PDB file of C-alpha atoms in Angstrom:
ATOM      1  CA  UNK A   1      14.444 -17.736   7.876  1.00 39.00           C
ATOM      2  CA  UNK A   2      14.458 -16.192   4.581  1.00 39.00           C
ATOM      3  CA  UNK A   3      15.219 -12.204   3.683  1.00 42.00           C
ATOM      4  CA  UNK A   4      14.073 -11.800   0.052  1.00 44.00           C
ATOM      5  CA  UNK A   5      14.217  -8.640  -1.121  1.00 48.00           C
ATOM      6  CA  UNK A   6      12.596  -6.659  -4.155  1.00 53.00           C
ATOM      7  CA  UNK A   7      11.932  -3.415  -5.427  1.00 56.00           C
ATOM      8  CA  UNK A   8       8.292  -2.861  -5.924  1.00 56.00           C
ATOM      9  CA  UNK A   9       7.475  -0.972  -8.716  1.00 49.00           C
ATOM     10  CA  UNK A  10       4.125   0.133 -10.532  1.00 39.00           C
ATOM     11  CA  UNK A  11       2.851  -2.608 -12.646  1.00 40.00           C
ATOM     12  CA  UNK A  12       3.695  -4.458  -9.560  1.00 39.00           C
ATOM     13  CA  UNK A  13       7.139  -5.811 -10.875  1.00 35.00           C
ATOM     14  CA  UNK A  14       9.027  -7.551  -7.645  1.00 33.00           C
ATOM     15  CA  UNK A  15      12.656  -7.474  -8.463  1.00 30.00           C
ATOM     16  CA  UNK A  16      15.287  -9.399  -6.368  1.00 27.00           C
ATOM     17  CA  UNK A  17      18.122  -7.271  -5.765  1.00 26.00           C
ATOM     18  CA  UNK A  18      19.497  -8.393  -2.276  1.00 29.00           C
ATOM     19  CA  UNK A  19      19.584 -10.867   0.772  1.00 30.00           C
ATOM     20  CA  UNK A  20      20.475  -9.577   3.918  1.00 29.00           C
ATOM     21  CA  UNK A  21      19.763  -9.659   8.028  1.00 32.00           C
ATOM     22  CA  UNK A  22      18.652  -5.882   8.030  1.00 37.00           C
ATOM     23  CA  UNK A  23      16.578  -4.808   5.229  1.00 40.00           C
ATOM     24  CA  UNK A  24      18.473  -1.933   3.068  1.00 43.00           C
ATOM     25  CA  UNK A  25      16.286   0.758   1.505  1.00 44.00           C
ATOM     26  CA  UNK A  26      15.990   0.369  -2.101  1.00 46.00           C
ATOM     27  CA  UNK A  27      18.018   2.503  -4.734  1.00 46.00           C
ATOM     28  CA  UNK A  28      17.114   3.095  -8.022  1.00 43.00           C
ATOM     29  CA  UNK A  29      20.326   1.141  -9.719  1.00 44.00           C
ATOM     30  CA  UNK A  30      18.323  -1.403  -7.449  1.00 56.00           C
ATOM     31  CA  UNK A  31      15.673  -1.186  -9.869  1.00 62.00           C
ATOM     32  CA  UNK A  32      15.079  -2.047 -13.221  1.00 69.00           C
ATOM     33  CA  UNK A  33      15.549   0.505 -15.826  1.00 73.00           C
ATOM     34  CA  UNK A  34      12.453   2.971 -16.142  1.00 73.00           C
ATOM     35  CA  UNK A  35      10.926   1.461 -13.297  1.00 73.00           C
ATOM     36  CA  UNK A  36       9.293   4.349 -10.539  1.00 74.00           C
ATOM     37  CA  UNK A  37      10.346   2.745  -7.162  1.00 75.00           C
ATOM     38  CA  UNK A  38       7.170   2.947  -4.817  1.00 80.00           C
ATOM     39  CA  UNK A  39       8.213   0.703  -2.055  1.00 85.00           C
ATOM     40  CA  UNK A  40      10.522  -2.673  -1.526  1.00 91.00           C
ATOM     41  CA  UNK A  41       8.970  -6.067  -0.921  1.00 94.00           C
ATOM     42  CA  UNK A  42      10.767  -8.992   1.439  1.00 96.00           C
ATOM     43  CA  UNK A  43       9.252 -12.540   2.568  1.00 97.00           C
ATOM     44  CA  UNK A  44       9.499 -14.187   5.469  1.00 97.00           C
ATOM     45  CA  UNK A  45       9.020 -17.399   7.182  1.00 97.00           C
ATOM     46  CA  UNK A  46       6.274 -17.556   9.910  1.00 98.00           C
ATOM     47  CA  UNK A  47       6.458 -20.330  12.305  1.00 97.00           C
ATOM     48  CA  UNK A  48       3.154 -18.788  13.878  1.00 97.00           C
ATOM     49  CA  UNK A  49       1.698 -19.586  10.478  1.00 97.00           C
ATOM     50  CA  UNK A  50       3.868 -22.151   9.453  1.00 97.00           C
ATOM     51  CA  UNK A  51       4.154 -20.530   6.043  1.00 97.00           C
ATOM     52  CA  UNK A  52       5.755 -17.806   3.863  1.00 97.00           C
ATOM     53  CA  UNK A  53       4.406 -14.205   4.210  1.00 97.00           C
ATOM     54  CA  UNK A  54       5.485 -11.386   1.776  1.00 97.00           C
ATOM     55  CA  UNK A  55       5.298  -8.175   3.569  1.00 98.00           C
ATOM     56  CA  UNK A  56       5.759  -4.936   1.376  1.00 97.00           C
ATOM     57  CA  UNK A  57       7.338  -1.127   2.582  1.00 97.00           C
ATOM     58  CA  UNK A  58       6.805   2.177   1.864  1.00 97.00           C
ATOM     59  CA  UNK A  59       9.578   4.395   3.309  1.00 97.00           C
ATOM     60  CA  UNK A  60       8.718   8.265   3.317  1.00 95.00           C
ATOM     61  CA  UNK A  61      10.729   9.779   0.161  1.00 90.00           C
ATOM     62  CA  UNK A  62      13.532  11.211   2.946  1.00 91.00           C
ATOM     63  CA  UNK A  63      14.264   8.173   4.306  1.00 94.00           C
ATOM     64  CA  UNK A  64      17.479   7.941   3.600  1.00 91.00           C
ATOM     65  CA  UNK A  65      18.628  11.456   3.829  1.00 92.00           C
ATOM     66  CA  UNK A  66      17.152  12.150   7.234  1.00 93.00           C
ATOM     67  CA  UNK A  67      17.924  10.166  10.551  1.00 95.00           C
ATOM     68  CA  UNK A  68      14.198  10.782  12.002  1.00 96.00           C
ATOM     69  CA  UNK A  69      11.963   7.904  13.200  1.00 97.00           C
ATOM     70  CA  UNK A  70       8.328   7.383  11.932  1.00 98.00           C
ATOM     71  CA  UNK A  71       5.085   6.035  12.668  1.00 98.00           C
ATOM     72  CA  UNK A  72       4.274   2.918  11.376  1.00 98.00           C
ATOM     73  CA  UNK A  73       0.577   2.032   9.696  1.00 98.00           C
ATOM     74  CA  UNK A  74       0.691  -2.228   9.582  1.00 98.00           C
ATOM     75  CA  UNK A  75      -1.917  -2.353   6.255  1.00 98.00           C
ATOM     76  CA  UNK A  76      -4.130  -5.366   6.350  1.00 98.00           C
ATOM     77  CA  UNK A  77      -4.875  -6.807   2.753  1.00 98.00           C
ATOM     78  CA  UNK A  78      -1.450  -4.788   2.019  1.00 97.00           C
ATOM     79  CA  UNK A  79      -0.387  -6.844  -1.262  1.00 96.00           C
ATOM     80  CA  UNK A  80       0.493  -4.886  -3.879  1.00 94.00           C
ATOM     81  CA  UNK A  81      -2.260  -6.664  -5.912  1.00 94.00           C
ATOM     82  CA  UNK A  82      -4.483  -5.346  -2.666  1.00 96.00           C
ATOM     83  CA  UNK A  83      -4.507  -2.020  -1.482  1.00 97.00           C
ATOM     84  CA  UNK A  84      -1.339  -1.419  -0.897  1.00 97.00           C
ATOM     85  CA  UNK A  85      -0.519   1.402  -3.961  1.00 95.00           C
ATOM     86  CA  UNK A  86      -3.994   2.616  -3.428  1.00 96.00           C
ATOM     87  CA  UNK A  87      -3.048   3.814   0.828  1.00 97.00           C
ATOM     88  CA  UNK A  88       0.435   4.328   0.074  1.00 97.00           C
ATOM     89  CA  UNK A  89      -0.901   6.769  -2.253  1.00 96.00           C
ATOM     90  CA  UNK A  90      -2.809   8.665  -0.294  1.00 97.00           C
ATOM     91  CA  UNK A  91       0.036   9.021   1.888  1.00 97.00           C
ATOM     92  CA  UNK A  92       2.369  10.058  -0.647  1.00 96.00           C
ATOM     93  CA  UNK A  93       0.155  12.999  -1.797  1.00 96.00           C
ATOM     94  CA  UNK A  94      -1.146  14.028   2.016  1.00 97.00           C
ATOM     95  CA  UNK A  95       2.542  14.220   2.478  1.00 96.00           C
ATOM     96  CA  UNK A  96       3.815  15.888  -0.379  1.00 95.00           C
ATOM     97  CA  UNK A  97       1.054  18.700   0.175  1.00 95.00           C
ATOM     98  CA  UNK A  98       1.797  18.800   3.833  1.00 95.00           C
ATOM     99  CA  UNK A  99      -1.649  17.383   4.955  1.00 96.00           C
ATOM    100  CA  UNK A 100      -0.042  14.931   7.582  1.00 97.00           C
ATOM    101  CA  UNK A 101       3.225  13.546   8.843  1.00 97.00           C
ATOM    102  CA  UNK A 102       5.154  11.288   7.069  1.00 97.00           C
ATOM    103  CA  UNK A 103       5.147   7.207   7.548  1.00 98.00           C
ATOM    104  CA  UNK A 104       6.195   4.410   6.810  1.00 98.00           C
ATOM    105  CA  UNK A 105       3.365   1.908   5.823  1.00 98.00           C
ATOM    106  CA  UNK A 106       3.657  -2.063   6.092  1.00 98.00           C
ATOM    107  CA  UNK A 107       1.615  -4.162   3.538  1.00 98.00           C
ATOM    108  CA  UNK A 108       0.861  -7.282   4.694  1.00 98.00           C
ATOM    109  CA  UNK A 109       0.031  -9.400   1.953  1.00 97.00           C
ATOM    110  CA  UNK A 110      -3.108 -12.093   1.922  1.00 97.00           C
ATOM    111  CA  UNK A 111      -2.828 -15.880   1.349  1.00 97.00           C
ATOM    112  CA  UNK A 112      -5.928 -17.008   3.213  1.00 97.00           C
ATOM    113  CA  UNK A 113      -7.651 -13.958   4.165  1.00 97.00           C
ATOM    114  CA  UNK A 114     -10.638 -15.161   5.498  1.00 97.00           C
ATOM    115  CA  UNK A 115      -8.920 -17.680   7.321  1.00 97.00           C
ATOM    116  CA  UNK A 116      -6.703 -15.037   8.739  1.00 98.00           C
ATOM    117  CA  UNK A 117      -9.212 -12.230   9.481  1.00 98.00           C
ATOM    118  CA  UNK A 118     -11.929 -13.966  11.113  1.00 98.00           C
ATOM    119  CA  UNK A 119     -12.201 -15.293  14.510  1.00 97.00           C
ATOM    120  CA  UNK A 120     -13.685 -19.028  15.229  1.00 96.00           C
ATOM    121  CA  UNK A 121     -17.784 -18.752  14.388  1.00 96.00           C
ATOM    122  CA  UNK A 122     -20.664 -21.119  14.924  1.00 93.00           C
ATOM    123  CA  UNK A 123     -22.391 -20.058  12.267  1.00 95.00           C
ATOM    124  CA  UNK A 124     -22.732 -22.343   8.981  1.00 95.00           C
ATOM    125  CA  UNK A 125     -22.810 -19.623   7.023  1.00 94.00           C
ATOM    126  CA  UNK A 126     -19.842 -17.803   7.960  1.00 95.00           C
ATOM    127  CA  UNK A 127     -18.051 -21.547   7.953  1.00 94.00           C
ATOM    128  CA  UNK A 128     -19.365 -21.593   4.415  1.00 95.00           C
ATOM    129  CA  UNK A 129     -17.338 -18.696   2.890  1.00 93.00           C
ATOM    130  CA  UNK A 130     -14.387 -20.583   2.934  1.00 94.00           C
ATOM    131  CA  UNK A 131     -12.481 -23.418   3.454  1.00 93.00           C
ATOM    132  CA  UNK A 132     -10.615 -22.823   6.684  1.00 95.00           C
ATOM    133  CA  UNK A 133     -11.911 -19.614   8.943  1.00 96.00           C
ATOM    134  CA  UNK A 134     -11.153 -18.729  12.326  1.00 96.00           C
ATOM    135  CA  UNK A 135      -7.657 -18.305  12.206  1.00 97.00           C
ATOM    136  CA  UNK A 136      -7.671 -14.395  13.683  1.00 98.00           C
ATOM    137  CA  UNK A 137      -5.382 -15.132  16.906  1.00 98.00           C
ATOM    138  CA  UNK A 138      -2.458 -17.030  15.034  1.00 98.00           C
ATOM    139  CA  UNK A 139      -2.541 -14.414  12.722  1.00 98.00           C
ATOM    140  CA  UNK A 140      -2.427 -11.997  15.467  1.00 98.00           C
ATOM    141  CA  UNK A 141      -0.042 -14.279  16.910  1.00 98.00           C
ATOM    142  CA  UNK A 142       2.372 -13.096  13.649  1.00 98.00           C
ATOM    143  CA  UNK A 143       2.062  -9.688  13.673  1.00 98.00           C
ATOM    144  CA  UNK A 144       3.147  -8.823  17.683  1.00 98.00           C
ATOM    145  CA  UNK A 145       5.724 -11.638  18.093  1.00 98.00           C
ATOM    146  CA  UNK A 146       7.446 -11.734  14.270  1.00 98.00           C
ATOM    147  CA  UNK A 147       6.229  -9.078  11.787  1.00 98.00           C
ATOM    148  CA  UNK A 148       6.188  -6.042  14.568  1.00 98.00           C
ATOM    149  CA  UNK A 149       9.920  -6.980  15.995  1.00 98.00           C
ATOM    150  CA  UNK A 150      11.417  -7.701  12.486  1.00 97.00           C
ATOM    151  CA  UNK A 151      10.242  -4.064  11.734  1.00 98.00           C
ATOM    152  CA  UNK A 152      10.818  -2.264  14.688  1.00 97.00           C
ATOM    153  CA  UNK A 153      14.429  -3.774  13.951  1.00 97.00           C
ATOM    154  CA  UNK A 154      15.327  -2.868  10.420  1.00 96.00           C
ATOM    155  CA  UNK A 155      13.745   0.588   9.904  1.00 97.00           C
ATOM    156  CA  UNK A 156      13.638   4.239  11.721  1.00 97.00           C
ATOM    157  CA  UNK A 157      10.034   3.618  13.814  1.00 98.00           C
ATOM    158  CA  UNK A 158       9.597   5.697  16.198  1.00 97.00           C
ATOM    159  CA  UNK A 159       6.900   3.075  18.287  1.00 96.00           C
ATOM    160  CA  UNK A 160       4.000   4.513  16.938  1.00 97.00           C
ATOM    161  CA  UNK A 161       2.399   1.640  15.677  1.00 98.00           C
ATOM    162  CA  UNK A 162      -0.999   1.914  14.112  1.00 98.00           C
ATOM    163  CA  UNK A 163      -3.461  -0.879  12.200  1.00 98.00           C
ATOM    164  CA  UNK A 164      -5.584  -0.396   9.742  1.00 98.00           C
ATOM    165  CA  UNK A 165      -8.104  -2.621   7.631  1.00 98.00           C
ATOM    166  CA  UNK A 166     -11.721  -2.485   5.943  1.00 98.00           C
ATOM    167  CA  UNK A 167     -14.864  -5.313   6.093  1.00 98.00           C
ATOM    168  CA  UNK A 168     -13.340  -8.427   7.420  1.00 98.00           C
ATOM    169  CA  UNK A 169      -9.528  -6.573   7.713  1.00 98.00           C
ATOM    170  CA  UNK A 170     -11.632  -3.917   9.867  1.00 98.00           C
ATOM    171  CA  UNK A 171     -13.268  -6.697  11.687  1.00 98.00           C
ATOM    172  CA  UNK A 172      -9.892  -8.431  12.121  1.00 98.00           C
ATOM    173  CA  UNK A 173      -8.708  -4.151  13.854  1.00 98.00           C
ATOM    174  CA  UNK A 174     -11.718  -3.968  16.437  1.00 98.00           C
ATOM    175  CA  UNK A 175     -10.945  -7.847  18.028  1.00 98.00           C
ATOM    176  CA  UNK A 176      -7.148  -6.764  18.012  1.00 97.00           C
ATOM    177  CA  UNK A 177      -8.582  -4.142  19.689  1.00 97.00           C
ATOM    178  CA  UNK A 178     -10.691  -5.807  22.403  1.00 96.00           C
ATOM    179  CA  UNK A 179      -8.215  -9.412  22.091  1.00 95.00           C
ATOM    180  CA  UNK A 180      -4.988  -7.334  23.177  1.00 95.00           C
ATOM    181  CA  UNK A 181      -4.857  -3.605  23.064  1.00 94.00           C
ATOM    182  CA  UNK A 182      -1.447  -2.898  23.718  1.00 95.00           C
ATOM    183  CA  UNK A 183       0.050  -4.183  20.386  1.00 97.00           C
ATOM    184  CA  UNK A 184      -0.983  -1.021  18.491  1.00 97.00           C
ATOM    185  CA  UNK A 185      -1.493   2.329  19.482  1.00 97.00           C
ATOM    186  CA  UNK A 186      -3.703   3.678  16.561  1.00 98.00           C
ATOM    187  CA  UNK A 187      -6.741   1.123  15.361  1.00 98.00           C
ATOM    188  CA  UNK A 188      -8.505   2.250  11.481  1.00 98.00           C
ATOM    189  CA  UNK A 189     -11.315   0.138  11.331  1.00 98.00           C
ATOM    190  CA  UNK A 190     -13.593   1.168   8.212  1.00 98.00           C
ATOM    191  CA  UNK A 191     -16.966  -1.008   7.420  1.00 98.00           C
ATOM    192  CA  UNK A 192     -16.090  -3.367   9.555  1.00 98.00           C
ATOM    193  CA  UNK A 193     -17.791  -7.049   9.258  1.00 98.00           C
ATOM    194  CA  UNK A 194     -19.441  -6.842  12.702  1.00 98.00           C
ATOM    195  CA  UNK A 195     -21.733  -9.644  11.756  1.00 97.00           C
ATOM    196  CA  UNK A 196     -19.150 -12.626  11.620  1.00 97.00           C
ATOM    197  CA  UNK A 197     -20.414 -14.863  13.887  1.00 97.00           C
ATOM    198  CA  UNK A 198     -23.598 -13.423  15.186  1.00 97.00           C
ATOM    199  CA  UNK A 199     -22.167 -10.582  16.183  1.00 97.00           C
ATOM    200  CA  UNK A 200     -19.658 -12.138  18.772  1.00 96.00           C
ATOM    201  CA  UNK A 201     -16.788  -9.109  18.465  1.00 96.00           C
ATOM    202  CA  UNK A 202     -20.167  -6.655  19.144  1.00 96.00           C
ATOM    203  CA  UNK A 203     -21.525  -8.681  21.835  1.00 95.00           C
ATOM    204  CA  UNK A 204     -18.339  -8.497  23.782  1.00 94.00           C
ATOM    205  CA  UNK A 205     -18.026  -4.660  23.362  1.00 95.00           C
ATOM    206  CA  UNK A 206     -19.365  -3.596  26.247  1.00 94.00           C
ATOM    207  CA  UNK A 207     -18.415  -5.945  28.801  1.00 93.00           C
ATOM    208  CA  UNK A 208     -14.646  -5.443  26.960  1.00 92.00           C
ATOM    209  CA  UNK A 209     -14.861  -1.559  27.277  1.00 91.00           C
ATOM    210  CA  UNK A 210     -15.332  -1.051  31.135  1.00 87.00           C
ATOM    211  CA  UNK A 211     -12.266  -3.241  31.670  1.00 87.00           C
ATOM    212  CA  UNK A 212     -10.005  -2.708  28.625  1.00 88.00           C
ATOM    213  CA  UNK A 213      -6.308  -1.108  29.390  1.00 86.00           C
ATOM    214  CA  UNK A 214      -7.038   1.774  26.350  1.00 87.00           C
ATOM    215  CA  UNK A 215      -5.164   4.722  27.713  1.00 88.00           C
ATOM    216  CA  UNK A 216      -3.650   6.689  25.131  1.00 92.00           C
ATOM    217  CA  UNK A 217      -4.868   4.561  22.342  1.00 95.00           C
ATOM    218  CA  UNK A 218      -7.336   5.537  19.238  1.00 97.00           C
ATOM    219  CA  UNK A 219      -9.849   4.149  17.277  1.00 98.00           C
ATOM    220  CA  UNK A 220     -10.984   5.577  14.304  1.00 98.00           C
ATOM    221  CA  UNK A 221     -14.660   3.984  12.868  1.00 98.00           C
ATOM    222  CA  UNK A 222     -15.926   4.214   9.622  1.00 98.00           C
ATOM    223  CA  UNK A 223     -18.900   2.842   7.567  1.00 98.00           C
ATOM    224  CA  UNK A 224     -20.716   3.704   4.419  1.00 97.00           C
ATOM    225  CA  UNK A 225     -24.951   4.546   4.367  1.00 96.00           C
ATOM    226  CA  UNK A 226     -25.294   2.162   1.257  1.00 96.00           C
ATOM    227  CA  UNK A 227     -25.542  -1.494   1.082  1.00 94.00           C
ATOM    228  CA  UNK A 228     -22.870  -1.709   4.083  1.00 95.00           C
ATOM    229  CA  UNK A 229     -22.461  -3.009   7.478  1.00 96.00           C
ATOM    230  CA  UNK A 230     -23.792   0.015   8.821  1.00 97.00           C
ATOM    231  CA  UNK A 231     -26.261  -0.898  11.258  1.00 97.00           C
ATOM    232  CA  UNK A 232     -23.801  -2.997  12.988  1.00 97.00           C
ATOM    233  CA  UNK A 233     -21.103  -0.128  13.317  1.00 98.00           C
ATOM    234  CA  UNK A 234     -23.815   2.074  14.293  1.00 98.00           C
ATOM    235  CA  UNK A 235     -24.335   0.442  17.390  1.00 98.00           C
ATOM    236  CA  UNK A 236     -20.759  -0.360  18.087  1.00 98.00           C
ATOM    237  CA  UNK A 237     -20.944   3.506  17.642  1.00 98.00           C
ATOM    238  CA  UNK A 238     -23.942   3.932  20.468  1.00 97.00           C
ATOM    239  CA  UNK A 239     -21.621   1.115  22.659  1.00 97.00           C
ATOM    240  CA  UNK A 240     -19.024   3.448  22.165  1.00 97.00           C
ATOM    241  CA  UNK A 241     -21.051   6.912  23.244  1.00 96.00           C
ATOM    242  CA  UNK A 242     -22.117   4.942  26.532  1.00 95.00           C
ATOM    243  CA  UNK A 243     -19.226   3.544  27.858  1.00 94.00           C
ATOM    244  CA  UNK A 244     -15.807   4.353  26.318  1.00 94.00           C
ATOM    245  CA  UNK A 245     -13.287   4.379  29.256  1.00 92.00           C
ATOM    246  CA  UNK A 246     -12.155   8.386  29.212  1.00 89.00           C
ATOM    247  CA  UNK A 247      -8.268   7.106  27.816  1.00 92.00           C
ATOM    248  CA  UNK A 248      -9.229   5.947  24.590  1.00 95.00           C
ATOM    249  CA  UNK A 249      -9.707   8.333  22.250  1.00 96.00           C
ATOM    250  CA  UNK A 250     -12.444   7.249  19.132  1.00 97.00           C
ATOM    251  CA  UNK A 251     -13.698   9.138  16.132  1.00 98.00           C
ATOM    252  CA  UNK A 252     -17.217   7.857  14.391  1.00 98.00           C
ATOM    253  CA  UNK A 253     -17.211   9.375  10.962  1.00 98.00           C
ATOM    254  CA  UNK A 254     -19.573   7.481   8.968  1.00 97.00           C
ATOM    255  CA  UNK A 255     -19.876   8.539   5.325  1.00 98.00           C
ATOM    256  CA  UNK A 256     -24.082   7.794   4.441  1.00 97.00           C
ATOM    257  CA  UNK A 257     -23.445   8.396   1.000  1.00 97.00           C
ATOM    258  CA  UNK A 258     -20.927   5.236   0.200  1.00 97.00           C
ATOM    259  CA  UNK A 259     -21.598   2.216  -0.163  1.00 97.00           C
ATOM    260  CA  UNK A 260     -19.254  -1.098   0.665  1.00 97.00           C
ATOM    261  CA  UNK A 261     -17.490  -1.245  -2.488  1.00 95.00           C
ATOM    262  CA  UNK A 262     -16.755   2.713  -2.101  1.00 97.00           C
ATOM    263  CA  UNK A 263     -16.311   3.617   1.475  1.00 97.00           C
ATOM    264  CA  UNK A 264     -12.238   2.497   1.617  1.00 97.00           C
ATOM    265  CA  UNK A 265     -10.876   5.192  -0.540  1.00 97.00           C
ATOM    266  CA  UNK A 266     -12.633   8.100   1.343  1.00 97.00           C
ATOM    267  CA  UNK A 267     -12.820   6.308   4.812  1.00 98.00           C
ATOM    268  CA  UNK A 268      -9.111   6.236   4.565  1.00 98.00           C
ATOM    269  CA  UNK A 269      -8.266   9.316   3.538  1.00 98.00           C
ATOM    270  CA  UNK A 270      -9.973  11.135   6.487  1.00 98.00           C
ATOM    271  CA  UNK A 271      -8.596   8.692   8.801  1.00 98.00           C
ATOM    272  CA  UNK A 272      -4.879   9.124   7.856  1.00 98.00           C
ATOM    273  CA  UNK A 273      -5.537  13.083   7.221  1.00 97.00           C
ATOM    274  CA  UNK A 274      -7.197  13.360  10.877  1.00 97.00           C
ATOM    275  CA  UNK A 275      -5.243  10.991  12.990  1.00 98.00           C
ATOM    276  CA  UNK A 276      -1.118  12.039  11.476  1.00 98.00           C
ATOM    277  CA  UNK A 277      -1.900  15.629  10.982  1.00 97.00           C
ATOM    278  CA  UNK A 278       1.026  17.191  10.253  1.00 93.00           C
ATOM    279  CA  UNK A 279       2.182  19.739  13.602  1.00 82.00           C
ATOM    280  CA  UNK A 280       2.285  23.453  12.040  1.00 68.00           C
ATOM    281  CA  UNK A 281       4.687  25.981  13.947  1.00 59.00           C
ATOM    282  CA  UNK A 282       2.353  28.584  15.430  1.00 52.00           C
ATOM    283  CA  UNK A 283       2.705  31.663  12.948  1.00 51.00           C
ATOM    284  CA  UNK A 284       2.800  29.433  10.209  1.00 48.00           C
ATOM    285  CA  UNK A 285       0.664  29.422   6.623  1.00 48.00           C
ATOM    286  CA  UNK A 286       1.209  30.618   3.073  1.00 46.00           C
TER     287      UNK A 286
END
């Protein structure tokens, strides 16, 4: 298997500074000169894929003075040519202004996404949209048995593992979700593609709910009002006011005045604000 290792800067520069079993935490003599170290970037070999997968980090700025263990957000479409700077930075500054508890987020970078966040479909327009769909439970198949150890192994977590994605990446959430519900314990889904194959993953809800081992997980829903897949994650929402078993706890925010190509930024935000609040001591303010 290989460990490469880079800093990941902005302007996305991916510099090799190190090989090693157990990932190290980037310094900046790790770094090229001037560059602002966001995160560090290592590949690995997937024989669930049978490819190379980069996977990118962003470790809380006190890292590596503390000894405390963090939650872990897994970021679908997690490149840093994906949203990857764009959630880490909402983190960062809901951190630094004391908005919610620190983490350490996981990119998870594409190279067929639609292959990897879709689940088989009969329809010939879903098979249309790309060469090679249907490939959700191998890439499911990566994340619990390879990605998940490998991290749980070379960084601070402290098990709290959540997963988070939008459209197809938030379709790819709810059938983790319903598919195996124990390999996360926090699920972000925001305008999730609830049509892919006439509707299978919404079909199943129901029947899925009233037998699905959800205690002490949490599902957070999102969806714009424009142009979105709203109808679709309004009545997963209605599925969800009828029969949710009492342990899961979900959250429906939906957000009627964004559309599609909008809904991520502000979806996310109130997601990651809401769901890793940061604890206050009673008594405290400023």
């Amino acid at each position: 298997m290989r460990h490469l290792l880079s800093a990941v800067t902005f302007g996305s520069c991916l510099t090799l500074f190190g090989c090693a079993a157990r990932v190290p935490v980037p310094s900046p003599a790790a770094a090229p000169p001037g560059a602002i170290v966001i995160g560090q970037s290592f590949v690995m070999d997937s024989a669930e894929l049978g490819e190379p997968r980069r996977i990118t980090v962003y470790l809380p700025p006190d890292y590596t003075e503390s000894s405390q263990r963090y939650p872990v957000v897994y970021l679908l479409d997690g490149g840093v040519a994906e949203d990857f700077h764009h959630i880490t930075g909402i983190v960062q500054v809901s951190v630094a202004n004391e908005i919610m508890e620190p983490v350490i987020v996981i990119g998870i970078e594409n190279t067929e996404r639609r292959r990897d966040l879709t689940g088989p479909t009969e329809n010939e327009k879903d098979k249309a949209i790309a060469p090679r769909v249907g490939g959700s439970s191998r890439f499911r198949a990566f994340l619990t048995s390879e990605l998940v150890p490998r991290i749980e192994r070379d960084y601070r977590t402290s098990g709290e593992r959540g997963l988070m994605g939008e459209s197809l990446a938030g379709l790819f959430v709810l059938e983790t979700l319903f598919e195996d519900p124990g390999a996360f314990g926090t699920y972000i889904a925001v305008s999730p593609s609830l049509w892919w194959n006439d509707g299978f993953v919404l079909r199943q809800a129901e029947p899925r709910l009233k037998s699905l081992a959800v205690l002490g997980k949490t599902l957070y829903l999102t969806v714009g009002g424009v142009e979105d897949n709203t109808k679709e994650t309004e009545q997963l929402a209605e599925i969800l006011r009828r029969h949710a078993p009492s342990g899961l706890a979900w959250h429906y925010a939906p957000l009627p005045a964004e559309a599609h190509n909008t809904v991520y930024h502000i979806g996310a935000v109130n997601a990651l604000r809401l769901l890793y609040a940061r604890k206050r001591e009673a008594g405290g303010g400023g």
